[in-house]
XYZ file of C-alpha atoms in Angstrom:
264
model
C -12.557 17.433 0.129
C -9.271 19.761 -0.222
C -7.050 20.933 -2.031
C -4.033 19.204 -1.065
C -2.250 15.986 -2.371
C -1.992 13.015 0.006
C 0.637 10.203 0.795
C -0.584 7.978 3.637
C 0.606 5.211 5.446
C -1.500 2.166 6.979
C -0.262 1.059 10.313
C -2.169 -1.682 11.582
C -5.377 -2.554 11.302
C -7.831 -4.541 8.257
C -9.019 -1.906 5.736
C -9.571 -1.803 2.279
C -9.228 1.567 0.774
C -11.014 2.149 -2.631
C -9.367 4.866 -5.290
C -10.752 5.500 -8.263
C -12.492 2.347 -8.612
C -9.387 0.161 -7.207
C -9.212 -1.611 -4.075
C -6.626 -2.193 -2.045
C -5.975 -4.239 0.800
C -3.275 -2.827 3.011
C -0.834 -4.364 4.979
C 1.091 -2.289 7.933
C 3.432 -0.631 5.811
C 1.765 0.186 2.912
C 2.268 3.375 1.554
C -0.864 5.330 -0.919
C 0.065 8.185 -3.126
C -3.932 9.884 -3.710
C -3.786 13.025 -5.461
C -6.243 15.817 -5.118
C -8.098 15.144 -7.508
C -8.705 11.153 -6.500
C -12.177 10.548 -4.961
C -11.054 7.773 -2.222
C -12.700 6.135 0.928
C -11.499 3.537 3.206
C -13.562 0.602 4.521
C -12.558 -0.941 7.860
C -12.753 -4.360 8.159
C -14.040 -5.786 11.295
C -12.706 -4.415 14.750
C -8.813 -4.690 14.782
C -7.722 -1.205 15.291
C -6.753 1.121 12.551
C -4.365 3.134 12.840
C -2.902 5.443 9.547
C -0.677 8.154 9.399
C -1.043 11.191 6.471
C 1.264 14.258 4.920
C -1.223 16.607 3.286
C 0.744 19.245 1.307
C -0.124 21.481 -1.598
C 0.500 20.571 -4.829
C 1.102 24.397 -6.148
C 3.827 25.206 -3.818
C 5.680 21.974 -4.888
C 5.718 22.904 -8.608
C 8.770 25.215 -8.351
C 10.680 22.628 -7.305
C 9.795 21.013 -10.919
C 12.372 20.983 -14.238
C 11.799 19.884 -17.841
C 13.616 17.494 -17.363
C 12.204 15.861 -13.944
C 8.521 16.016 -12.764
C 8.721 15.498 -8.720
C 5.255 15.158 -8.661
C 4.697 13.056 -11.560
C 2.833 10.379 -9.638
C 0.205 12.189 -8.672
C -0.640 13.044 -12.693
C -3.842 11.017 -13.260
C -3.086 9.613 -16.681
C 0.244 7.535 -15.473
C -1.614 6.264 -12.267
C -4.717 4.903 -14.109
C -2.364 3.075 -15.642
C -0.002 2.153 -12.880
C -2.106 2.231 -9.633
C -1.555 4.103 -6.387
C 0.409 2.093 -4.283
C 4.097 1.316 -2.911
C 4.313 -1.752 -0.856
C 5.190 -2.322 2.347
C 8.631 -4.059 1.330
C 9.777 -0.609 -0.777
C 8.620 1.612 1.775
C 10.937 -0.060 4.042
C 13.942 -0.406 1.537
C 13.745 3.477 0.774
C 13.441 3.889 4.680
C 9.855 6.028 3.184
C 8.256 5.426 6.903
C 11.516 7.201 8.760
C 10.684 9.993 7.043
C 7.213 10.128 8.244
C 8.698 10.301 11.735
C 10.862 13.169 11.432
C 8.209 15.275 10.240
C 6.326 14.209 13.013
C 9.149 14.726 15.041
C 9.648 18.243 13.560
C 6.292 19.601 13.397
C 5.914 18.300 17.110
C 9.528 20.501 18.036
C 7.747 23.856 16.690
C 10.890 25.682 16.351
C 11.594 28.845 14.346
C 13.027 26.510 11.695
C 10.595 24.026 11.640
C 8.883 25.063 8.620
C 12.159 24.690 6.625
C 12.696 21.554 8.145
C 9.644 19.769 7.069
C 9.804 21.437 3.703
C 13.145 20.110 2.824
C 12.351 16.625 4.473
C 9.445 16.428 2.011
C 11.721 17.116 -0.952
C 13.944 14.284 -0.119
C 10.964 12.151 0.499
C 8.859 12.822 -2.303
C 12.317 11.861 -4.159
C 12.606 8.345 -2.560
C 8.921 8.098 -3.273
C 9.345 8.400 -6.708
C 12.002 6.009 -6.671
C 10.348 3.490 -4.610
C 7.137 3.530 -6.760
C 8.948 2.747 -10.140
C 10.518 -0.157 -8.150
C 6.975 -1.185 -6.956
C 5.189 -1.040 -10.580
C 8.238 -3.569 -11.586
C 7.213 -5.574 -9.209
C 3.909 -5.806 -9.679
C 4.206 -6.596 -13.396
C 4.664 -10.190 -12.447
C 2.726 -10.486 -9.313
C -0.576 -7.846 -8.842
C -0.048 -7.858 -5.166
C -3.124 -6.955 -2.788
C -4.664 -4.740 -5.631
C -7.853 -6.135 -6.970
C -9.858 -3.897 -9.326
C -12.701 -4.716 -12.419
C -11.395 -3.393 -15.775
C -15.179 -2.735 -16.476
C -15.066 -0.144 -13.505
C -11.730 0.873 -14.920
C -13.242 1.606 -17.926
C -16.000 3.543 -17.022
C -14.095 5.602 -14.189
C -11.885 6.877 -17.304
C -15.364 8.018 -19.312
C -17.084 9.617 -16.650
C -13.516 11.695 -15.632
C -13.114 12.491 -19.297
C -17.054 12.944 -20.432
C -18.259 15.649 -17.214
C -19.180 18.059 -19.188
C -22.233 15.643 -20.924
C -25.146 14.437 -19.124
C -24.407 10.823 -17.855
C -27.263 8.631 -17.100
C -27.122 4.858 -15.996
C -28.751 3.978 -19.502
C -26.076 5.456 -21.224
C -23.425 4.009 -19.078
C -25.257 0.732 -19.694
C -25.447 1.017 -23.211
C -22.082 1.499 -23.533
C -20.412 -0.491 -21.112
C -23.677 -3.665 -22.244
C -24.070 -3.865 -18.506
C -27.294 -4.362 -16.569
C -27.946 -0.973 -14.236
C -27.856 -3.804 -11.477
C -24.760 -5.090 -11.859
C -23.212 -1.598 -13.077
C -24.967 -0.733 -9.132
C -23.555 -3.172 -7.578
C -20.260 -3.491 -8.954
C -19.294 0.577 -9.207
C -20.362 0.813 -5.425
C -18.567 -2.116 -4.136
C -15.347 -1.098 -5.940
C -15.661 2.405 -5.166
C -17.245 2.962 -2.247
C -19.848 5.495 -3.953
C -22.832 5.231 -6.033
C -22.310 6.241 -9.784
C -24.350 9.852 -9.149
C -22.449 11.032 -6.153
C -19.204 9.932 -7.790
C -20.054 12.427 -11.232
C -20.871 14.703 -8.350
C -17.631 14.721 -6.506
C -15.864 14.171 -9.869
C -17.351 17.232 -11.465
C -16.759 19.299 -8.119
C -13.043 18.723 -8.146
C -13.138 19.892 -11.604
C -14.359 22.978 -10.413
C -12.175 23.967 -7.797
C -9.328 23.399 -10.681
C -10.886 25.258 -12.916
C -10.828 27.541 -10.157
C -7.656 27.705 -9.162
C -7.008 28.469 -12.741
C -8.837 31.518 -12.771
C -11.981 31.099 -14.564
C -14.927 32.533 -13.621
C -18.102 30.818 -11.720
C -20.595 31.339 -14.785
C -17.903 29.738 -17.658
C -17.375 26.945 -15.046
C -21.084 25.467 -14.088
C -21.814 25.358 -17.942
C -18.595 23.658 -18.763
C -19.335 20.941 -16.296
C -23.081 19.862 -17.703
C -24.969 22.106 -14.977
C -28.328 23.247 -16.653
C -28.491 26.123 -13.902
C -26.408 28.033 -11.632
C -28.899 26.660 -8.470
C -28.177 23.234 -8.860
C -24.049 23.575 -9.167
C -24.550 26.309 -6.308
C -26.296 23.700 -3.697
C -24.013 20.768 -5.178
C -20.641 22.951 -4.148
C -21.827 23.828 -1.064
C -22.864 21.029 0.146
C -19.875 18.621 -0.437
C -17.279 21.754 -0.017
C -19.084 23.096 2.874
C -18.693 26.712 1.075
C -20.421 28.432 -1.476
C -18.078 28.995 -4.935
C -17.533 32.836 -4.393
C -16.506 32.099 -0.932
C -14.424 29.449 -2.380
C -13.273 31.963 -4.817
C -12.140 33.913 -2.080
C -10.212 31.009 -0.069
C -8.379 30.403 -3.244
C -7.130 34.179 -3.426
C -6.033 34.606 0.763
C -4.254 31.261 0.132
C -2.374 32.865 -3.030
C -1.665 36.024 -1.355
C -0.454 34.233 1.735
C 1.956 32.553 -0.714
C 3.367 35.315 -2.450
C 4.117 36.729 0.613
C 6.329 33.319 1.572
């Protein structure tokens, strides 16, 4: 898990990657747009090689680039993409020329040269531009044909709860109450969609939360009751175990990266 938003590109290979309980089966070409707080996995199919390339880049940094009047990182807001999906096809990366851009970071980063930093900054800019462009163009297309996406509107439907319900207990008999599914099927269907079981996705779910709330400055005891924890222990060995740091050291990794910022 981090911090970062994502846009990655499948090269070659057979994989179907899974985001919030949609799969997608990419073609060389095909460009993802998984925000930070997505919980996503890719599945390789068979032995073909796989080969992907990924910009990770931080969301906060980007902001100031922001106006009232456009959102450069709209697409990454979860409430349009539930809606919309996550994808750009392979046809629209290539009319927006989305993969040359890919290269010349590559190229740039590769050059490490005093002005390299600028470089790749500005080349996102213009990229996370075309992106925006290209994905409109992409969700008009897909209106009349869905593509390679293939997603339950069950799993849909209970993705949205669980995102917008983490601060209740969630148990499968409530989920099949409400959903009037059989915990078998709910099983079966939620994994093979999204690649988790329904308990580890609340978990991931509610620890993204966290390091938002984070971020935002609230403070480690307001933020394990907020998410449903009964006790501190249990939210302790949950963030440490899929953050790989406790949350005061996290606390503390979100402060150097601030300070490190101001003093860009």
């Amino acid at each position: 898990m981090n911090d970062r938003h994502e846009l990655y590109m499948m090269l070659q290979g057979d994989v179907t990657f899974s985001i919030e309980g949609r799969l997608y089966h990419l073609e060389p070409y095909d460009m993802l747009l998984i925000s930070n707080q997505d919980i996503h996995c890719v599945m390789v199919n068979g032995e073909q090689a796989y080969e992907r390339i990924c910009i990770y880049f931080k969301p906060e940094y980007f902001q100031q680039f922001c106006t009232k009047k456009y959102n450069l990182l709209r697409l990454f807001e979860r409430e349009k993409r539930l809606e919309d999906g996550y994808r750009i096809d392979h046809e629209n990366v290539k009319r927006y020329e989305l993969d040359k851009y890919f290269q010349q970071m590559q190229e740039c980063y590769a050059a490490n040269l005093p002005e390299s930093g600028i470089l790749l900054t500005s080349l996102l800019l213009k990229m996370l531009l075309e992106v925006n462009r290209a994905y409109d163009e992409s969700r008009q297309l897909e209106t009349e044909e869905e593509g390679n996406l293939t997603h339950s509107e069950k799993i849909d439907d209970i993705v949205r709860y669980i995102s917008e319900n983490l601060e209740e207990k969630i148990t499968l008999d409530d989920l099949t109450k409400r959903f009037y599914l059989s915990k078998y099927y709910l099983c079966h269907e939620f994994k093979k969609v999204t690649g988790f079981t329904v308990f580890d996705y609340i978990r991931y779910k509610r620890i993204l939360s966290a390091k938002t709330k984070f971020q935002n400055g609230q403070p480690i005891n307001e933020v394990w009751r907020e998410l449903g924890y009964e006790d501190y222990s249990n939210f302790y060995r949950t963030f440490k175990k899929i953050t790989g740091m406790s949350p005061k050291e996290y606390l503390v990794s979100v402060s150097e990266r601030k300070n490190e910022a101001d003093k860009e």
